PDB file of C-alpha atoms and ligand atoms in Angstrom:
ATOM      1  CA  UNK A 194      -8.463  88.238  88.660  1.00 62.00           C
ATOM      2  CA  UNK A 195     -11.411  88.220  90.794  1.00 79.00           C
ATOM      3  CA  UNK A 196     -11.794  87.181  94.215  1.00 92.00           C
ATOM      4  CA  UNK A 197     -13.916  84.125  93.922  1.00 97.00           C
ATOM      5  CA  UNK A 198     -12.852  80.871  91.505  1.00 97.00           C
ATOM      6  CA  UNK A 199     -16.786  78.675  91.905  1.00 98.00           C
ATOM      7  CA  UNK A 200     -19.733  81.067  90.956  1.00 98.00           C
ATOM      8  CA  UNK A 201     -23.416  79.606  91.073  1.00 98.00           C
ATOM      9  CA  UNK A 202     -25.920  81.929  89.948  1.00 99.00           C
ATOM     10  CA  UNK A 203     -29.827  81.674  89.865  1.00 99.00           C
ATOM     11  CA  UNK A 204     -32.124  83.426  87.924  1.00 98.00           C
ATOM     12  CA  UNK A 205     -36.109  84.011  88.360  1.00 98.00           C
ATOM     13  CA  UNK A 206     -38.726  85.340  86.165  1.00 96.00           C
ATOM     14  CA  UNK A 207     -37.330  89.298  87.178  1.00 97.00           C
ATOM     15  CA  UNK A 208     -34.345  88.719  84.670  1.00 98.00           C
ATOM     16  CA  UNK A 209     -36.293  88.413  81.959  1.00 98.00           C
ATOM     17  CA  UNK A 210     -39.220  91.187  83.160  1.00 96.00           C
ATOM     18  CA  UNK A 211     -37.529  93.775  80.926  1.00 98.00           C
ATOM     19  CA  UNK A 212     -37.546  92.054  77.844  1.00 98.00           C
ATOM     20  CA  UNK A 213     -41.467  92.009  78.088  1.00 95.00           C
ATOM     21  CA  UNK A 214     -42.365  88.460  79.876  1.00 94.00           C
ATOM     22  CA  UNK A 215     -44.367  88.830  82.785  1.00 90.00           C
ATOM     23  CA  UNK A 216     -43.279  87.340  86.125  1.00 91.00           C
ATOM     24  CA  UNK A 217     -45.282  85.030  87.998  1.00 82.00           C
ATOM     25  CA  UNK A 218     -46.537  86.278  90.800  1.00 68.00           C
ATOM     26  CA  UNK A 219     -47.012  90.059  90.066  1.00 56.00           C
ATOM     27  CA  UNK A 220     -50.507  90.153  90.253  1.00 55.00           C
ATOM     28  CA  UNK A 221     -51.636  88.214  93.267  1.00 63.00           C
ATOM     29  CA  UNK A 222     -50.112  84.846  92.835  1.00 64.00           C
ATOM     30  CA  UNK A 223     -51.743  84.679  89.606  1.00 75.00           C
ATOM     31  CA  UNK A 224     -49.504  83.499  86.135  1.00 79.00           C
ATOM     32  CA  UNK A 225     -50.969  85.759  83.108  1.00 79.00           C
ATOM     33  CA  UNK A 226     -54.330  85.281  84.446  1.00 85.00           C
ATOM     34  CA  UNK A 227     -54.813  81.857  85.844  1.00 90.00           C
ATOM     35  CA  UNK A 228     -54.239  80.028  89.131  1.00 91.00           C
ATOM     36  CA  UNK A 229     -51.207  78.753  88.999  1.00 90.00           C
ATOM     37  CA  UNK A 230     -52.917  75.025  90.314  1.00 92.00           C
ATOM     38  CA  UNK A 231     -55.048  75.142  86.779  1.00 95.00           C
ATOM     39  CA  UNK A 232     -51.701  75.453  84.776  1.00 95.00           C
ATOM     40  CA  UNK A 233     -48.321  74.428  86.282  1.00 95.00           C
ATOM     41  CA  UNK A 234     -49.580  71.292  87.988  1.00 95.00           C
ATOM     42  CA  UNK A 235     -50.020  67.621  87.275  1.00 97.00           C
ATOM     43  CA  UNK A 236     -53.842  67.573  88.573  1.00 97.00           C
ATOM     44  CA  UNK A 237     -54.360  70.444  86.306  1.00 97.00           C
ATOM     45  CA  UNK A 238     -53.100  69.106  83.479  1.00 97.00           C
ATOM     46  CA  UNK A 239     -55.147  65.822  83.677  1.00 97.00           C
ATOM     47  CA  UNK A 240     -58.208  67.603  84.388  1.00 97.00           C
ATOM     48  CA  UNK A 241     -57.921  70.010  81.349  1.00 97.00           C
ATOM     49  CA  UNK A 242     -54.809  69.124  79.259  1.00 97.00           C
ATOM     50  CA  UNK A 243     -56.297  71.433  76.335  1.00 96.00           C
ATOM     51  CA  UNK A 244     -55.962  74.315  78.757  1.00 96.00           C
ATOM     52  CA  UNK A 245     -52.604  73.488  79.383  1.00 97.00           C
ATOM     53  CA  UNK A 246     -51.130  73.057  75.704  1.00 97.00           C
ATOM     54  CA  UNK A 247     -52.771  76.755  75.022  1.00 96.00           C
ATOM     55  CA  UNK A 248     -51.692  78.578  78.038  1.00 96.00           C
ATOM     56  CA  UNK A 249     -47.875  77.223  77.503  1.00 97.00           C
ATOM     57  CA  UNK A 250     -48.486  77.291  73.616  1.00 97.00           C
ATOM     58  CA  UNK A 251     -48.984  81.298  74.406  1.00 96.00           C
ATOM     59  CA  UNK A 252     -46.114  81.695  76.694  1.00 96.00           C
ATOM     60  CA  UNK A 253     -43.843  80.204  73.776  1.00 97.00           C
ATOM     61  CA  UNK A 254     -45.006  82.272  71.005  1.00 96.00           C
ATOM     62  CA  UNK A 255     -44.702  85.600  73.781  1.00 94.00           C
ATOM     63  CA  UNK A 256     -41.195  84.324  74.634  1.00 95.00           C
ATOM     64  CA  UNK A 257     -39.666  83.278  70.960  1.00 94.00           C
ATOM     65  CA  UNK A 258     -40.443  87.300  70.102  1.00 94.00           C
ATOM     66  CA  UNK A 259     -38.771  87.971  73.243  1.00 97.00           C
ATOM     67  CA  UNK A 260     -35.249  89.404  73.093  1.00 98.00           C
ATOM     68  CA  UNK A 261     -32.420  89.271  75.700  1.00 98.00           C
ATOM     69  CA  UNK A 262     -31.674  92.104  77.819  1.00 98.00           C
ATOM     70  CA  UNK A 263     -28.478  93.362  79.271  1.00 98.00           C
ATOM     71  CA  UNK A 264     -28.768  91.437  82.296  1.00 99.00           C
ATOM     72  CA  UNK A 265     -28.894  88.249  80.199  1.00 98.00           C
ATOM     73  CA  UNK A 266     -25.841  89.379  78.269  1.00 98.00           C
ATOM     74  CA  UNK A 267     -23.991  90.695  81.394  1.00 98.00           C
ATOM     75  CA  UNK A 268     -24.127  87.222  82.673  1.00 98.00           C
ATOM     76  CA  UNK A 269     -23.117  85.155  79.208  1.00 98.00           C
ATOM     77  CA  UNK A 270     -20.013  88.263  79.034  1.00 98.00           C
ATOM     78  CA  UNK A 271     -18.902  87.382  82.007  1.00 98.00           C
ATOM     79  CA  UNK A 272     -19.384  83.780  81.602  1.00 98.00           C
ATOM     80  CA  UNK A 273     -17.071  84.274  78.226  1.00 98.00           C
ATOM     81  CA  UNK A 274     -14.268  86.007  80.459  1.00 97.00           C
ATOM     82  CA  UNK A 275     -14.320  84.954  84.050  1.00 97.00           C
ATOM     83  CA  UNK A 276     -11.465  81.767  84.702  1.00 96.00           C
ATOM     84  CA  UNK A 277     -13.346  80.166  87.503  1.00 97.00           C
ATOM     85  CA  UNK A 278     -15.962  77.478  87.627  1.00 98.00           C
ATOM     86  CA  UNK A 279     -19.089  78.685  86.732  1.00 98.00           C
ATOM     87  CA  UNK A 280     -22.851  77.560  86.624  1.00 98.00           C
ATOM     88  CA  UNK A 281     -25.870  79.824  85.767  1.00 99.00           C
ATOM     89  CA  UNK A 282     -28.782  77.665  86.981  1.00 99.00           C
ATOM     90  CA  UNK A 283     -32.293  79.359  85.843  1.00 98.00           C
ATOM     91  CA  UNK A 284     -36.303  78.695  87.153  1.00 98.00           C
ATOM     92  CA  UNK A 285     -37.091  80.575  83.807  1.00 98.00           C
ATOM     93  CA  UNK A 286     -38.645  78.645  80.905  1.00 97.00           C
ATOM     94  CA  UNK A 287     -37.691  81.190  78.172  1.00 98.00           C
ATOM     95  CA  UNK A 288     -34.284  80.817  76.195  1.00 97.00           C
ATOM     96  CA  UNK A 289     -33.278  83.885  76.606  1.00 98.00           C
ATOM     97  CA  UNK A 290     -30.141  82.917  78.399  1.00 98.00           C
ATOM     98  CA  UNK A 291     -29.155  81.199  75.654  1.00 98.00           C
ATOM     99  CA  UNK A 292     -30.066  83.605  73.330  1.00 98.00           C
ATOM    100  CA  UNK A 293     -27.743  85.959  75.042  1.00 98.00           C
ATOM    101  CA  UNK A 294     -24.824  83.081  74.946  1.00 98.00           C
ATOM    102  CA  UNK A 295     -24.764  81.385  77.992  1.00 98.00           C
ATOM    103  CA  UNK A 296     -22.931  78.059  77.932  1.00 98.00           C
ATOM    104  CA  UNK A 297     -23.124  76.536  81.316  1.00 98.00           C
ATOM    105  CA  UNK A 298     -27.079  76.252  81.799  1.00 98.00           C
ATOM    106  CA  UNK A 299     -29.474  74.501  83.842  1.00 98.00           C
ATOM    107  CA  UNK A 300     -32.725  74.777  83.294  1.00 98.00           C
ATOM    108  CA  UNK A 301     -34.169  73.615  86.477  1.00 98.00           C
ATOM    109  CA  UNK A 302     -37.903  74.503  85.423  1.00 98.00           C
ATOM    110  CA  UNK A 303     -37.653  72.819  82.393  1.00 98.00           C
ATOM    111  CA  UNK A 304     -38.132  75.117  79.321  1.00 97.00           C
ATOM    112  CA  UNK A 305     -41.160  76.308  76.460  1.00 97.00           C
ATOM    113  CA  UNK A 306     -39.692  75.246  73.329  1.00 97.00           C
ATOM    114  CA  UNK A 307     -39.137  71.432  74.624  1.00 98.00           C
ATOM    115  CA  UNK A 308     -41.192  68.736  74.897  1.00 98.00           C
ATOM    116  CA  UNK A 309     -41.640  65.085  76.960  1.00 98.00           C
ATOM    117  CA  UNK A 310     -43.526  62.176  76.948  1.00 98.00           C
ATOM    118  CA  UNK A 311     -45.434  60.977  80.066  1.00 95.00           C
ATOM    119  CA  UNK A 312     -45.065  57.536  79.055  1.00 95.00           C
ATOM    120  CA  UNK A 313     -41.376  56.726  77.672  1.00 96.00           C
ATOM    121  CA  UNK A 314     -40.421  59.855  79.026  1.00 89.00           C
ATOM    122  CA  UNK A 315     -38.063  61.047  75.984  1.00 96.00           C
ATOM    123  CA  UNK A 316     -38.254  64.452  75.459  1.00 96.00           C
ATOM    124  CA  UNK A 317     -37.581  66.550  72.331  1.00 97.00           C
ATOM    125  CA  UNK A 318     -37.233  70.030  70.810  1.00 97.00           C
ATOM    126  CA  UNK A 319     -40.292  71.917  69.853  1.00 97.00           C
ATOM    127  CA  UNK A 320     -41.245  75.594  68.555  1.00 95.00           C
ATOM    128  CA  UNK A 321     -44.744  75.418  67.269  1.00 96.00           C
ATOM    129  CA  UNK A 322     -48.077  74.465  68.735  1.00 97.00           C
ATOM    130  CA  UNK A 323     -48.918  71.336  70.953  1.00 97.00           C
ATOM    131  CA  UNK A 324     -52.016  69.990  71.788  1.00 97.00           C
ATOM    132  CA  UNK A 325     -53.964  66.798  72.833  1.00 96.00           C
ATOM    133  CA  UNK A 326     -53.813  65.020  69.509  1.00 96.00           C
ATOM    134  CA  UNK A 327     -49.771  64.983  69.325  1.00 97.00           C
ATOM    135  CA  UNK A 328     -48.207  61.804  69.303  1.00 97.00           C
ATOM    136  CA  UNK A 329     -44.669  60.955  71.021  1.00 97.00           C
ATOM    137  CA  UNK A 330     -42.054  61.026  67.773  1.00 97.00           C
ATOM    138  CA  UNK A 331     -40.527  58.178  70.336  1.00 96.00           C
ATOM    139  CA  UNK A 332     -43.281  55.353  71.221  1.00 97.00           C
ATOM    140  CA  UNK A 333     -46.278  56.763  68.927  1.00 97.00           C
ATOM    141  CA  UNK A 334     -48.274  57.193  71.897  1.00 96.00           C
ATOM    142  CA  UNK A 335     -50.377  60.541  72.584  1.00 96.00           C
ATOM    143  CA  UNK A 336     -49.210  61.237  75.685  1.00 96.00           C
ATOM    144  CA  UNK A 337     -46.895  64.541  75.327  1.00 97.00           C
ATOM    145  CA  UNK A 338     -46.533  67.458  77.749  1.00 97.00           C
ATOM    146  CA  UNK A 339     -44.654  70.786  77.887  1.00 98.00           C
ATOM    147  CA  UNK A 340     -41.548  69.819  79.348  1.00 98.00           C
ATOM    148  CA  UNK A 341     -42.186  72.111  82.186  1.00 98.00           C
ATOM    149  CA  UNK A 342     -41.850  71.173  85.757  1.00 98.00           C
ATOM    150  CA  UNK A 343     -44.817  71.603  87.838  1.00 97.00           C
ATOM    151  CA  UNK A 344     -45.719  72.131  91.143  1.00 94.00           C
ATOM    152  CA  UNK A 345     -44.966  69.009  93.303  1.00 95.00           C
ATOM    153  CA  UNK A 346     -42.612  67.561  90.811  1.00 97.00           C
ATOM    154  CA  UNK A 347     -38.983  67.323  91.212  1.00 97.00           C
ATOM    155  CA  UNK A 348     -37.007  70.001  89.492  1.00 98.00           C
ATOM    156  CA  UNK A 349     -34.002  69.012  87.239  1.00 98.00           C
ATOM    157  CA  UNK A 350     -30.604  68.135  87.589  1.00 98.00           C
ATOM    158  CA  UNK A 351     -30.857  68.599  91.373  1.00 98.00           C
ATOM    159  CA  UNK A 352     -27.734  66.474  92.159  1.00 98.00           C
ATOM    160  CA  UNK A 353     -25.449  68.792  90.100  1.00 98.00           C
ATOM    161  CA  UNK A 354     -26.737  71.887  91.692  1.00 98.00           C
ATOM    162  CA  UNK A 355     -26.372  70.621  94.860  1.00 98.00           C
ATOM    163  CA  UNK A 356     -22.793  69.843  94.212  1.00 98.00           C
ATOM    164  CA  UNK A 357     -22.175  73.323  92.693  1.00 98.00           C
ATOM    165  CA  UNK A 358     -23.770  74.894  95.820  1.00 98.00           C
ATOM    166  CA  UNK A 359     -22.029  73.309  97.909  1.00 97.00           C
ATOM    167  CA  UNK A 360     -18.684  73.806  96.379  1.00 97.00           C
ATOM    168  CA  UNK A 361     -18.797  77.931  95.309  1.00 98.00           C
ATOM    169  CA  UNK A 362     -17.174  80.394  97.041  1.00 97.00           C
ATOM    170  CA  UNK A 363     -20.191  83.032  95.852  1.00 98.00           C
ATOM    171  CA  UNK A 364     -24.004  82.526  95.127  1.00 98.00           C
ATOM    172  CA  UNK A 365     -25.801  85.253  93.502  1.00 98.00           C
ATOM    173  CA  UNK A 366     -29.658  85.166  93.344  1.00 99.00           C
ATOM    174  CA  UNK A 367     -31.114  87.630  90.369  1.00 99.00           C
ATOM    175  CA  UNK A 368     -35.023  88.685  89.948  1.00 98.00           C
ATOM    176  CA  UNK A 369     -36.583  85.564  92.702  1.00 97.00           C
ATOM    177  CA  UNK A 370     -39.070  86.216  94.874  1.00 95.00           C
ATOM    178  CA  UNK A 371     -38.037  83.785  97.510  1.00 96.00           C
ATOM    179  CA  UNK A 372     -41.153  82.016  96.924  1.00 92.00           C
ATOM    180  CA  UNK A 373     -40.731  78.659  95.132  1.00 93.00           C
ATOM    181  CA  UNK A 374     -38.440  75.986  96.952  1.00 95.00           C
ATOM    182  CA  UNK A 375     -35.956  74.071  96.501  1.00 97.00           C
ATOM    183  CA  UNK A 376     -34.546  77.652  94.633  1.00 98.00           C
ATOM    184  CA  UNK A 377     -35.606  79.595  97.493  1.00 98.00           C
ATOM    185  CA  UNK A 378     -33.385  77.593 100.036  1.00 98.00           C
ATOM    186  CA  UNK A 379     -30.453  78.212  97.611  1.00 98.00           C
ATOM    187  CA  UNK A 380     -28.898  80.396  99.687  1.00 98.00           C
ATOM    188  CA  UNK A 381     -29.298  79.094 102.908  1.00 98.00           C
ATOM    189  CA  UNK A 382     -26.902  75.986 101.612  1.00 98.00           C
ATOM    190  CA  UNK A 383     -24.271  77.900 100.183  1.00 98.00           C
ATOM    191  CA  UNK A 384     -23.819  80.280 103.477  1.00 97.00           C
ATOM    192  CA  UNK A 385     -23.631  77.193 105.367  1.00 96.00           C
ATOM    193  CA  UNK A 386     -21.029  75.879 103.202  1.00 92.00           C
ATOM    194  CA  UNK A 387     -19.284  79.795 103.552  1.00 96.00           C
ATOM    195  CA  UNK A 388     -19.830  81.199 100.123  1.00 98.00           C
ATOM    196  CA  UNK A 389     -20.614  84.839  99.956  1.00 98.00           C
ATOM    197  CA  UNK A 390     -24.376  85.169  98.730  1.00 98.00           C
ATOM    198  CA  UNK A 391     -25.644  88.129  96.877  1.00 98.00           C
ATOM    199  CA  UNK A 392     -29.252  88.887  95.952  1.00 98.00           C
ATOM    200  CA  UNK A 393     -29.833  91.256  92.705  1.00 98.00           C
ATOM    201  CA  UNK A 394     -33.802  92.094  92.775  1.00 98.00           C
ATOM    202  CA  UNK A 395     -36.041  95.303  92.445  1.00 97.00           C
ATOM    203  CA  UNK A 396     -36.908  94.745  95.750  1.00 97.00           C
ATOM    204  CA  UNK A 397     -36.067  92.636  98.920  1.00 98.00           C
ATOM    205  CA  UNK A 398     -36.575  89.146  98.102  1.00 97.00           C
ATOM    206  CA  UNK A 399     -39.213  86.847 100.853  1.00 96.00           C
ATOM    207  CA  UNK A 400     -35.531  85.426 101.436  1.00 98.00           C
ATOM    208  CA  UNK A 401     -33.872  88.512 102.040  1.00 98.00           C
ATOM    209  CA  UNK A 402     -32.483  87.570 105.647  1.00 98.00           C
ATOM    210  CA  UNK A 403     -30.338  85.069 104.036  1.00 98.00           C
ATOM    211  CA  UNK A 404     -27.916  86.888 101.893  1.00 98.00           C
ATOM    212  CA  UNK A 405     -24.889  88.762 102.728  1.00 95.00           C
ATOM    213  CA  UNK A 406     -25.797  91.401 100.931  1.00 97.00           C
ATOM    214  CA  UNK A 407     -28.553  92.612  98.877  1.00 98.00           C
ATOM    215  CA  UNK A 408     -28.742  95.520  95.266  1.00 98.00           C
ATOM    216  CA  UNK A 409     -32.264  96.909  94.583  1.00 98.00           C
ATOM    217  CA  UNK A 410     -33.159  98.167  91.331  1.00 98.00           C
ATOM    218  CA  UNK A 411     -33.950  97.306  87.753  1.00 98.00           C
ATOM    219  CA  UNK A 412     -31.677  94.033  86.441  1.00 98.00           C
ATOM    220  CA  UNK A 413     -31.050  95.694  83.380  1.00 98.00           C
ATOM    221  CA  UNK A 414     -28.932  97.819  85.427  1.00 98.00           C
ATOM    222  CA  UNK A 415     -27.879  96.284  88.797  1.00 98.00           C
ATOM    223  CA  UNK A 416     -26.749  93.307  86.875  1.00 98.00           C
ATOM    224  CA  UNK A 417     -24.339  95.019  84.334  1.00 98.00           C
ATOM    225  CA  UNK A 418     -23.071  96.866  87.380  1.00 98.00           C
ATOM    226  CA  UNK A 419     -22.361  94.162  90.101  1.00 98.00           C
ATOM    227  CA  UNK A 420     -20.500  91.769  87.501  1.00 98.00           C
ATOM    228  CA  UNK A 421     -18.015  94.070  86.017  1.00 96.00           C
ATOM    229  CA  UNK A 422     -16.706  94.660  89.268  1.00 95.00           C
ATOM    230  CA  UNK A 423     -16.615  90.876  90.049  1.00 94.00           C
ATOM    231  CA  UNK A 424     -13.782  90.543  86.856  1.00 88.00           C
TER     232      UNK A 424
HETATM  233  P1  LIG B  51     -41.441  85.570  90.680  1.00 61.79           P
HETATM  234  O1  LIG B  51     -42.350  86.098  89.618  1.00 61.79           O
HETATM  235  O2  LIG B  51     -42.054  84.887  91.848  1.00 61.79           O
HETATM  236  O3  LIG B  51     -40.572  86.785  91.239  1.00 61.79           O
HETATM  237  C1  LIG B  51     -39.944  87.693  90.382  1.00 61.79           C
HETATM  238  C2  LIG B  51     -39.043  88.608  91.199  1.00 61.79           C
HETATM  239  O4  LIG B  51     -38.365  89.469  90.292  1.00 61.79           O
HETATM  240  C3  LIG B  51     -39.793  89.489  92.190  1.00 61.79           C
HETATM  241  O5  LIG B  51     -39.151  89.451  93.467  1.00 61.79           O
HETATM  242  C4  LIG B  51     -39.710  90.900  91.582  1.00 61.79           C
HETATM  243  O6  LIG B  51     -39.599  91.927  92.556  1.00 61.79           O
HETATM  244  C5  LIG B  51     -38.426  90.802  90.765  1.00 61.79           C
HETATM  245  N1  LIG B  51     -38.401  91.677  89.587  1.00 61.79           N
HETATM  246  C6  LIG B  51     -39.441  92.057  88.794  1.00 61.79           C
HETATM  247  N2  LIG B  51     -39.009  92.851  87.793  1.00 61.79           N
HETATM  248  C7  LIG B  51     -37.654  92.971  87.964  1.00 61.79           C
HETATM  249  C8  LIG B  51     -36.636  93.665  87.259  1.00 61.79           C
HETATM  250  N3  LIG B  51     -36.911  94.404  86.163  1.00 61.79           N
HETATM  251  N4  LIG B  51     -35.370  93.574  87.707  1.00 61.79           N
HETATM  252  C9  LIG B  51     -35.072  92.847  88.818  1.00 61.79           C
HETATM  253  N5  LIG B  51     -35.997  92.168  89.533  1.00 61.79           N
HETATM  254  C10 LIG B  51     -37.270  92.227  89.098  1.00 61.79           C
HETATM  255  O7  LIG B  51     -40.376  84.660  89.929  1.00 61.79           O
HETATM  256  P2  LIG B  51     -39.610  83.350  90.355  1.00 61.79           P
HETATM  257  O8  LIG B  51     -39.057  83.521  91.727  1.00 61.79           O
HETATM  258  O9  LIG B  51     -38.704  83.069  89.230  1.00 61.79           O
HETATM  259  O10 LIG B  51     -40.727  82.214  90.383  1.00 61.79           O
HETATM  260  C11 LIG B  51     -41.606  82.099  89.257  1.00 61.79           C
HETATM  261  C12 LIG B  51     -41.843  80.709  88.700  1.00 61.79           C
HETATM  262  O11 LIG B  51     -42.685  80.828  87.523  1.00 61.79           O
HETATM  263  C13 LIG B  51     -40.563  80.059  88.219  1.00 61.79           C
HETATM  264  O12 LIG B  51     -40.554  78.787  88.725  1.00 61.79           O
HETATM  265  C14 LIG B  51     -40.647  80.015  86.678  1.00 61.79           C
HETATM  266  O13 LIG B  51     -40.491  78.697  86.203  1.00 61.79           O
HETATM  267  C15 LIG B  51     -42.039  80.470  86.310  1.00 61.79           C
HETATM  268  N6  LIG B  51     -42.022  81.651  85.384  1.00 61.79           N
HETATM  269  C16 LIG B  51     -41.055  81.761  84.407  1.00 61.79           C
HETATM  270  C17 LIG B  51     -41.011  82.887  83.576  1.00 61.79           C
HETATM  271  C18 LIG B  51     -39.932  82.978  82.512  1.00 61.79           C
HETATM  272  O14 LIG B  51     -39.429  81.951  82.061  1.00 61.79           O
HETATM  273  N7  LIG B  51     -39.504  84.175  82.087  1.00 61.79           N
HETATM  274  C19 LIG B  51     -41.943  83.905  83.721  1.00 61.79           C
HETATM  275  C20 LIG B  51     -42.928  83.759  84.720  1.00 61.79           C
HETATM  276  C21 LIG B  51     -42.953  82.626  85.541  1.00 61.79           C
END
C-alpha cells in the first residue's frame, strides 16, 4: 500500500512532447509560430477570430493523430490500481489523457475537440473544423469559440482543485515550465498545507525551489519509473 492516500497531479504540455505535440514555449515564448497574445487571448480573438478558428482548428487535427505515450498510460495504470483519492488535473488541451484511460480529469485549460458559446455560454463536443460562420447548436447565434481558456481568463473548476490541493498528502508536477499561474503556484499551496511535492520535467522547472524533490529526464521514462514505486 503506498505511503500517501490524496494524490493531485498536474500535467503541462512536456507530457504530451513525446507523442509529437509541441510545447508552448520551446521556441522563445512563441506557440507553433505565433505570439501567444494573437492566439490564446480574448483581444486576439476579437481582432482576428478567423486566425483563431485556424490556428486551434490545426492544433486539433495535429492532436486527434496524436497517440498517448507511456507517461499518459503510467498515470491512467496507476489511477486503475492506486486505493487513495486521486485527481490528475491537466493545462493540456489534447485528450490524450483520456485516450490513455484516465478517469478523474480536469481539464483546467479547457480542451481542442470542445466548443462554447460567448453568448449563452453552453458548450459542446466538436472534432471537425470551426470558423466564423458557425452558429451556437444552443441559441442559433454565431458567436462560438474554442473552448480554450485564454490568457486573463479564469481557468476551470478552480474551487475543486483548490480543495484537492489543499487536502493531498503528495503533489506531483509533470512536463510545466513554471510559467503560467495559477498552475505554477500549485505547489507552493500544497507544501504549505504539508504534502510532499514532486516535480517530473526534462529539466528544472522556473518553480524548481518549491518542490521537495525534483527527476530530470524524458517523461516517457521518469514517469513510468517514479509511479511504480509509489504502489
Ligand atoms: P510549457 O511548454 O511552458 O513547458 C513545457 C515543459 O515541459 C518545459 O519545462 C520542458 O522542459 C518540459 N518538457 C519538454 N519535453 C519534455 C519531455 N519529453 N519530458 C518531460 N518534460 C518535458 O508548458 P506548460 O507549462 O504546460 O504551459 C503551456 C500552456 O500552453 C498550457 O497552458 C497549455 O494549455 C498550452 N499548451 C498545451 C499543449 C497540449 O495540450 N499538449 C501544447 C502546447 C501548449
Amino acid at each position: 500500500m503506498s505511503q500517501f492516500q490524496n494524490i493531485v497531479v498536474l500535467t503541462g504540455a512536456g507530457i504530451s512532447a513525446e507523442s509529437g505535440i509541441p510545447t508552448f514555449r520551446a521556441s522563445d515564448g512563441l506557440w507553433e509560430n505565433h505570439h501567444v497574445e494573437d492566439v490564446a487571448t480574448p483581444e486576439g480573438f476579437a481582432a482576428n477570430p478567423q486566425l483563431v478558428h485556424q490556428f486551434y482548428n490545426a492544433r486539433r487535427e495535429a492532436a486527434k493523430s496524436a497517440q498517448p505515450n507511456p507517461a499518459h498510460i503510467a498515470l491512467a495504470d496507476f489511477e486503475t490500481a492506486f486505493s487513495g483519492n486521486y485527481l490528475l488535473v491537466t493545462q493540456n488541451v489534447d485528450t490524450l489523457h483520456e485516450r490513455a484511460g484516465s478517469k478523474s480529469l480536469i481539464h483546467m485549460h479547457g480542451q481542442l475537440e470542445q466548443m462554447k458559446c460567448t453568448k449563452c455560454e453552453a458548450n459542446w463536443a466538436f472534432d471537425g473544423d470551426s470558423s466564423i460562420d458557425d452558429k451556437c447548436p444552443h441559441c442559433n447565434k454565431q458567436t462560438t469559440r474554442p473552448d480554450i481558456v485564454w490568457f486573463g481568463e479564469m481557468p476551470y473548476q478552480m474551487e475543486n482543485i483548490w480543495a484537492a490541493l489543499d487536502n493531498c498528502d503528495l503533489f506531483v508536477a509533470i512536463g510545466t515550465s513554471g510559467s503560467v499561474y495559477p498552475a505554477a503556484g500549485f505547489a507552493q499551496i500544497a507544501a504549505r498545507k504539508g504534502a510532499q511535492c514532486v516535480e517530473l520535467n526534462l529539466e528544472p522547472s522556473n518553480v524548481a525551489g518549491d518542490f521537495t524533490d525534483g527527476h530530470y529526464g524524458l517523461a516517457s521514462d521518469i514517469v513510468p519509473r517514479f509511479f511504480s514505486k509509489l504502489l
